[in-house]
Coordinates of N, CA and C in Angstrom, one line a residue:
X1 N 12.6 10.7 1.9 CA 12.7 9.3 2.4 C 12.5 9.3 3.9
X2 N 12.8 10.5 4.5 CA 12.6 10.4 6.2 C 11.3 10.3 6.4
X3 N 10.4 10.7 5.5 CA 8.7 10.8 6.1 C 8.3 9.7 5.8
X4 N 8.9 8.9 4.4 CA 8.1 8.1 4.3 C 8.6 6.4 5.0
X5 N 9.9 7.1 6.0 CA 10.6 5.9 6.7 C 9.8 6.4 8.3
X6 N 9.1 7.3 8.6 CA 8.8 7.7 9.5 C 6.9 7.2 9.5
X7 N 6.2 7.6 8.3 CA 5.4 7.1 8.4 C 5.0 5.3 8.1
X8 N 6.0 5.1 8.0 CA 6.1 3.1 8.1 C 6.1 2.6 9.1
X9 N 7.3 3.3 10.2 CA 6.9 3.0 11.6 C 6.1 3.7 12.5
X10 N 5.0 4.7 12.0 CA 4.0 5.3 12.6 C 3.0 4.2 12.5
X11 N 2.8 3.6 11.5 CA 1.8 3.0 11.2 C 2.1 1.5 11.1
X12 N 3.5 0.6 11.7 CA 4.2 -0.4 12.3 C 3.0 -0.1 14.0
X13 N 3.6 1.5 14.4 CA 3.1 1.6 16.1 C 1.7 1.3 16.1
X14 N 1.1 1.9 15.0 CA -0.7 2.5 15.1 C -1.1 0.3 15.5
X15 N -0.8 -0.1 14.6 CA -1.1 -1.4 14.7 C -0.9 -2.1 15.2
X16 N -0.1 -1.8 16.0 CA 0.8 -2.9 17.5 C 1.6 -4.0 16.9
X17 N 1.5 -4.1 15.9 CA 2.5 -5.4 14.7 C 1.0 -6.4 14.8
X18 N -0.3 -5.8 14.6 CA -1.2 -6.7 14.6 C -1.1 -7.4 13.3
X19 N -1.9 -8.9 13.4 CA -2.1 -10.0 12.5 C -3.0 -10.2 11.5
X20 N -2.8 -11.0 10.2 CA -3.5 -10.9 9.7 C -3.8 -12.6 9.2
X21 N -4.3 -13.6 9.8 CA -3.9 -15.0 9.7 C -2.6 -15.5 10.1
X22 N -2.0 -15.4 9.4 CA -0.6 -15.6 9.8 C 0.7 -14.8 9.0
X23 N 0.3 -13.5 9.0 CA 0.9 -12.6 8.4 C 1.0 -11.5 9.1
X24 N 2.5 -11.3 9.5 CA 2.3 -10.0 10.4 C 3.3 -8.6 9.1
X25 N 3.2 -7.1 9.8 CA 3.9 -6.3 9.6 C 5.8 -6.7 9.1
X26 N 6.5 -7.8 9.7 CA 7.4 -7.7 9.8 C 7.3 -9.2 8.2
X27 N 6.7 -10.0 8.1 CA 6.5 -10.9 7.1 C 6.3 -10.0 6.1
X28 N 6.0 -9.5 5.9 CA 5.3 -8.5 4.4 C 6.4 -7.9 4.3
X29 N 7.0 -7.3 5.1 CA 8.3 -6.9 4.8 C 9.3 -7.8 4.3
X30 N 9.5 -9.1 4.6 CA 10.5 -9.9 3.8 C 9.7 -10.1 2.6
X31 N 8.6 -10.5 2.5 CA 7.9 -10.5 1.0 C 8.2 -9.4 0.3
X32 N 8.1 -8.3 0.4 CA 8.5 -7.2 -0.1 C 9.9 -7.3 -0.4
X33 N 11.1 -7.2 0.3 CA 12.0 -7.4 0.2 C 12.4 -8.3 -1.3
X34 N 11.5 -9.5 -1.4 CA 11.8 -10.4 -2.0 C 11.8 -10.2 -3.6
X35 N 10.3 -9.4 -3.7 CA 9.6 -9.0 -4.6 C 10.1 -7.9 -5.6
X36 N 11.1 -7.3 -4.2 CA 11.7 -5.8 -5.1 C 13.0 -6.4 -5.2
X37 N 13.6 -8.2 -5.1 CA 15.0 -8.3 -5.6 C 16.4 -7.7 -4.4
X38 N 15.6 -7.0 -3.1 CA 16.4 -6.6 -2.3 C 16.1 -5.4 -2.1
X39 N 16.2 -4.7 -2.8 CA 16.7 -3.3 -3.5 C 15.4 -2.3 -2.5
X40 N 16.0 -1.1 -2.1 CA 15.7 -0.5 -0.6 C 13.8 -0.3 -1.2
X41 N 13.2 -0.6 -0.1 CA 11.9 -0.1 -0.3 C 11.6 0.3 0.9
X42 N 10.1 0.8 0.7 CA 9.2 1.1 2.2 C 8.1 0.3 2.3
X43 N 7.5 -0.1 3.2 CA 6.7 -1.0 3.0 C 5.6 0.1 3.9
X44 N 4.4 -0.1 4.0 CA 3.3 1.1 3.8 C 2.1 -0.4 4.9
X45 N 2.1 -0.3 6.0 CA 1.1 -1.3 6.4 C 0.0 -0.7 6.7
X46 N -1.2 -1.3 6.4 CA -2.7 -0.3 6.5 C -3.4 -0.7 7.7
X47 N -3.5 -0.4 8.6 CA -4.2 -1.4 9.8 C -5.7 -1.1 9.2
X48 N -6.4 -2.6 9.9 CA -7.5 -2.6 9.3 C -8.7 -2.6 10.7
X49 N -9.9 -2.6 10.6 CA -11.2 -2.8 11.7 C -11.2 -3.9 12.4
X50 N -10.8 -4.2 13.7 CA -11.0 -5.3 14.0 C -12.9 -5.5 14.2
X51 N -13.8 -4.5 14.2 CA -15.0 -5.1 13.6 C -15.6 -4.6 12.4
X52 N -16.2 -6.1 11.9 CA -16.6 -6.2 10.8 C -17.7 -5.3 10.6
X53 N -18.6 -4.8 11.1 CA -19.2 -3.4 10.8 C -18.5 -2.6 10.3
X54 N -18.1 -2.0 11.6 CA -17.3 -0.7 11.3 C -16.0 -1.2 9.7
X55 N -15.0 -2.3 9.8 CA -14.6 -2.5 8.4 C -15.2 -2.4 7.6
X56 N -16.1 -3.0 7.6 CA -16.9 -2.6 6.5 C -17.4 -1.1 5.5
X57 N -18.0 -0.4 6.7 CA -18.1 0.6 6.6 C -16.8 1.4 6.3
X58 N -15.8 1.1 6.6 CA -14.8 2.6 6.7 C -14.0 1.9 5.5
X59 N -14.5 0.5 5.0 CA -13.7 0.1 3.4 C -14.4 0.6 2.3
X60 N -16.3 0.9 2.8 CA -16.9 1.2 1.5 C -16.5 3.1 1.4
X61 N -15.8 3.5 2.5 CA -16.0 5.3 2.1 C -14.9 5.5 2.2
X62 N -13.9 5.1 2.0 CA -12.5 5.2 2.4 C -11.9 5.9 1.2
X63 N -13.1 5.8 -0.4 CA -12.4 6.2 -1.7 C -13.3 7.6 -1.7
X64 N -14.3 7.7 -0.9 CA -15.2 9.2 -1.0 C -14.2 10.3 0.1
X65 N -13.4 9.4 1.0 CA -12.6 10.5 1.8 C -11.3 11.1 1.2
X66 N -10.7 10.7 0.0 CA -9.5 11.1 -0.3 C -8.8 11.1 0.6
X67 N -7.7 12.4 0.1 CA -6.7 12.4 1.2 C -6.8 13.1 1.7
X68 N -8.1 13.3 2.7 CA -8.7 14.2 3.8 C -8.2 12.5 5.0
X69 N -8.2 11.4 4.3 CA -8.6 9.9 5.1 C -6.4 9.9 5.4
X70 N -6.2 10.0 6.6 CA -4.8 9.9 6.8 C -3.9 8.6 6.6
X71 N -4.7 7.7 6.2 CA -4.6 6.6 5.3 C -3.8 6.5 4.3
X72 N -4.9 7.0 3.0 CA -4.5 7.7 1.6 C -3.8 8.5 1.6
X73 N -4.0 9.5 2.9 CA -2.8 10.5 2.4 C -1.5 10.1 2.7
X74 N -1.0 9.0 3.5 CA 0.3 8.5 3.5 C 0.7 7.7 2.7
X75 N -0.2 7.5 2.0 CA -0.1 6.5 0.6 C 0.7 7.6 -0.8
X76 N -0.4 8.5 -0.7 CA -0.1 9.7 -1.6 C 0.9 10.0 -1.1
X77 N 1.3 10.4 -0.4 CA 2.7 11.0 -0.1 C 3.6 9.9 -0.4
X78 N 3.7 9.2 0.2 CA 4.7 8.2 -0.3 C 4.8 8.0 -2.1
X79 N 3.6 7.7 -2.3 CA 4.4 7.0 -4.3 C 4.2 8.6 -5.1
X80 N 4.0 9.8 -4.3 CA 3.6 11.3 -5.4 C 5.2 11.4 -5.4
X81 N 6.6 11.3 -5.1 CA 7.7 11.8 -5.9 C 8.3 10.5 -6.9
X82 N 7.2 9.7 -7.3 CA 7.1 8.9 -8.2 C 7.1 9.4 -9.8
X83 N 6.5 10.2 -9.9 CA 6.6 11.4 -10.9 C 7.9 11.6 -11.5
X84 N 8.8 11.7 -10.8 CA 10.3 12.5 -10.8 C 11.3 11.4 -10.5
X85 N 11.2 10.1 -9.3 CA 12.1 9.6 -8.7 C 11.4 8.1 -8.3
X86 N 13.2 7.5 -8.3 CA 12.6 6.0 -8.5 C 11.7 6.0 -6.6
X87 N 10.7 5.3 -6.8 CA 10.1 4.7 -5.6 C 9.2 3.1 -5.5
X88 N 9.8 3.0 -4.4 CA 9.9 1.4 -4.6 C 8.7 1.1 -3.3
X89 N 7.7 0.6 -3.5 CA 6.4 0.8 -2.0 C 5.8 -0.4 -2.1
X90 N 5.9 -1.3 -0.8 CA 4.9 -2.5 -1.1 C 3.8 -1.8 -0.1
X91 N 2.7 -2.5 0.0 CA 1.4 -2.5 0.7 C 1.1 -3.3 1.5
X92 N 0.2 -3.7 2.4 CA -0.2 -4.6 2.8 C -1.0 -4.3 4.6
X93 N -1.9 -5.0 4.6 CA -2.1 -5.1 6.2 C -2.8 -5.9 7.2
X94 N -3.5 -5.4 7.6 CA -4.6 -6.8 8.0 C -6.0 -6.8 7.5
X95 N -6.7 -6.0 6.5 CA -7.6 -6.3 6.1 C -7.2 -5.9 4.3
X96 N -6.9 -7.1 3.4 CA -6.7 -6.9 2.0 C -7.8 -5.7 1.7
X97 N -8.6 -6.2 1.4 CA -9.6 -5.0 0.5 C -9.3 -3.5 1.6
X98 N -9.4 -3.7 2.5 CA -9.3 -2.0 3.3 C -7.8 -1.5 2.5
X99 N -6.9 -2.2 2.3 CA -5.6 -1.7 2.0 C -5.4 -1.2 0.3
X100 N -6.6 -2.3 -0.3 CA -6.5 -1.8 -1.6 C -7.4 -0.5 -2.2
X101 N -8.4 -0.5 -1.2 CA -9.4 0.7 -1.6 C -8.4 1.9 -1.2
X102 N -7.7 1.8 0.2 CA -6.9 3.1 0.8 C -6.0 3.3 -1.1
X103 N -5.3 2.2 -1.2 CA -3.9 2.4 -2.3 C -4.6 3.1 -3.4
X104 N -5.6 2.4 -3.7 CA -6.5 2.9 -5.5 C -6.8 4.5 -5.1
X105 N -7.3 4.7 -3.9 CA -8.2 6.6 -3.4 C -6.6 7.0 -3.8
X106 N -5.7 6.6 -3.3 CA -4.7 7.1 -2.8 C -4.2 7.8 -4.7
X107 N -3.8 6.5 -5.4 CA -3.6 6.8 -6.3 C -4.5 7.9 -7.3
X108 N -5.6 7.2 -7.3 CA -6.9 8.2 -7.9 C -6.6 9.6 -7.3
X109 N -6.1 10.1 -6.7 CA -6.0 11.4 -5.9 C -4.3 11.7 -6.5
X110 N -4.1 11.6 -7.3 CA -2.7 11.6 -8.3 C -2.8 12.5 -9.3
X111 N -2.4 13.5 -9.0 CA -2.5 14.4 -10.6 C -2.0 13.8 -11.8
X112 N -0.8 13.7 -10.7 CA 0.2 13.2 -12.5 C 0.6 12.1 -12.7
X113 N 1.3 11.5 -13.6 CA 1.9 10.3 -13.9 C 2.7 9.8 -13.1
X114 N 3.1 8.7 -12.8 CA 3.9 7.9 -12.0 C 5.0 6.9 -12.3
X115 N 5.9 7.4 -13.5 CA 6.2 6.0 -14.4 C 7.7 5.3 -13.6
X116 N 7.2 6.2 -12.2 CA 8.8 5.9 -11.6 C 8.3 4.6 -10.7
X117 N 7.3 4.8 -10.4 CA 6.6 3.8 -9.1 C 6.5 2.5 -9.5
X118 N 7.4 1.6 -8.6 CA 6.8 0.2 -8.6 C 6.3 -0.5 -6.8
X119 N 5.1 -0.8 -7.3 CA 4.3 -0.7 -5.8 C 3.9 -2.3 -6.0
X120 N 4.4 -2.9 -5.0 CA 4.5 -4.1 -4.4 C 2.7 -4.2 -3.7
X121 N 1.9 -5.3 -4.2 CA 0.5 -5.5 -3.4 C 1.0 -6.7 -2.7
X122 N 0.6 -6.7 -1.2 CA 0.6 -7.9 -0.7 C -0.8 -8.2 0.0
X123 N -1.0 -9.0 -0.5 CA -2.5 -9.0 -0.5 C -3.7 -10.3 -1.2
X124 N -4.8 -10.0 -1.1 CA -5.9 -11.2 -1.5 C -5.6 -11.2 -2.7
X125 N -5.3 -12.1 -3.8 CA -5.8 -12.1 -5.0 C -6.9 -11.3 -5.6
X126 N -7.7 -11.6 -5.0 CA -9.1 -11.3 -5.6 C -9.2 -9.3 -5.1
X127 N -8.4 -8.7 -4.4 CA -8.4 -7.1 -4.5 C -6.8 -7.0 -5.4
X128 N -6.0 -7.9 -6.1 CA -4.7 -7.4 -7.0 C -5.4 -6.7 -8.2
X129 N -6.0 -7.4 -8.2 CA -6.6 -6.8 -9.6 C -6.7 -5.4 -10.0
X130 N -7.7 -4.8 -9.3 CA -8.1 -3.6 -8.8 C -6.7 -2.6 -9.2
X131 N -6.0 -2.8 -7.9 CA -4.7 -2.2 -7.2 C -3.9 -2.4 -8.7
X132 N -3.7 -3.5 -9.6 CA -2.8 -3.5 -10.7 C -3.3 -2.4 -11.6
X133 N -5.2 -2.1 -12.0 CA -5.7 -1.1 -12.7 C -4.9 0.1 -12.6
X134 N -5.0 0.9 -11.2 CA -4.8 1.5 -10.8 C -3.3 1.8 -10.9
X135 N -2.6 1.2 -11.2 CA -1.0 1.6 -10.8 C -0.8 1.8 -11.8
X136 N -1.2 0.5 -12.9 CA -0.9 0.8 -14.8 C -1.4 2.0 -15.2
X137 N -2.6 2.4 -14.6 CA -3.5 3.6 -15.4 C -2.0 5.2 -15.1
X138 N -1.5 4.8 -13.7 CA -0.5 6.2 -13.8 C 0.5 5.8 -14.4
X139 N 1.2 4.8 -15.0 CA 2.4 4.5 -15.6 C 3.1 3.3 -14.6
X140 N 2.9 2.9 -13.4 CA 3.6 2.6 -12.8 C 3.9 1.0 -12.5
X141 N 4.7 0.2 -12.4 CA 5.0 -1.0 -12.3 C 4.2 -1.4 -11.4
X142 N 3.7 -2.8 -11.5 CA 2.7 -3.7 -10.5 C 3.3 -4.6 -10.0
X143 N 3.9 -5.1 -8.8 CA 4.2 -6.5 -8.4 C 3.2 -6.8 -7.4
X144 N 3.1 -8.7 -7.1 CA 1.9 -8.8 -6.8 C 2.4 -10.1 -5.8
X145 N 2.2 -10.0 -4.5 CA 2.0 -11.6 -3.5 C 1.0 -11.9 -2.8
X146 N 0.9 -12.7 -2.6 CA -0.2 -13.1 -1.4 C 0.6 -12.9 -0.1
X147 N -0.1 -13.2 0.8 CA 0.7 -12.7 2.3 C 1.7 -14.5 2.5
X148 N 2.6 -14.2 3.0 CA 3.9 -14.8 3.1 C 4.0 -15.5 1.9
X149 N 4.0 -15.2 0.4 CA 4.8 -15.0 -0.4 C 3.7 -16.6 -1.2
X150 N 2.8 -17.2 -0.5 CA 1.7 -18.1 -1.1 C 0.6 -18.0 -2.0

């Protein structure tokens, strides 16, 4: 729990509490809060490209990097003692689809089953979908918001 309370506010700092419309790091976290009923979670923020090239680009290879991409791999680390133990993870950041490609590599890079995980998407509609494939295919619970809870 220290690593994955440690890489939440690694990646609170990476970002500067940057925005996403009107959705910061600290909003996602009350949605999250909301979503899990209270009950302790981590909330996982992805910073995203502030240009659209480069986002671009680093959303379409983001699932060819696994968890060589330090992204994914704090994704993976966080929901892999999901296997064994309850784990409770929302998502979210400033660019939806960059955060859902990271979550899906992340998961796809899963040996095993996950029937312990329930992973909170906060995010576009139109990348939930995806991110729900992915969580059901390891076993694991899907909750789903838009950013501040709309």
């Amino acid at each position: 729990m220290k690593n994955i309370a440690a890489l939440t506010i690694l990646l609170l700092a990476l970002t500067g509490c940057a925005t996403t419309g009107s959705q910061s790091p600290q909003q996602a976290a009350v949605t999250a809060a909301t979503l899990f009923n209270g009950q302790s979670s981590s909330l996982i923020w992805v910073p995203g490209s502030s240009n659209g090239i480069s986002g671009a680009m680093a959303s379409a290879l983001i699932g060819s990097a696994g968890l060589d991409s330090p992204i994914v791999s704090g994704i993976h680390q966080a929901i892999a003692p999901a296997s064994k133990t309850d784990v409770r993870v929302a998502i979210s950041g400033t660019d939806s689809t960059f955060a859902a490609k990271a979550t899906i590599a992340a998961l796809n890079n899963t040996s095993s089953m996950l029937p312990k995980l329930q992973l909170a998407f906060i995010g576009s509609s139109a990348d939930a979908d995806e991110v729900r494939s992915a969580v059901e295919v390891k076993g694991g619970k899907f909750l789903y918001s838009a950013p501040n809870g709309s």
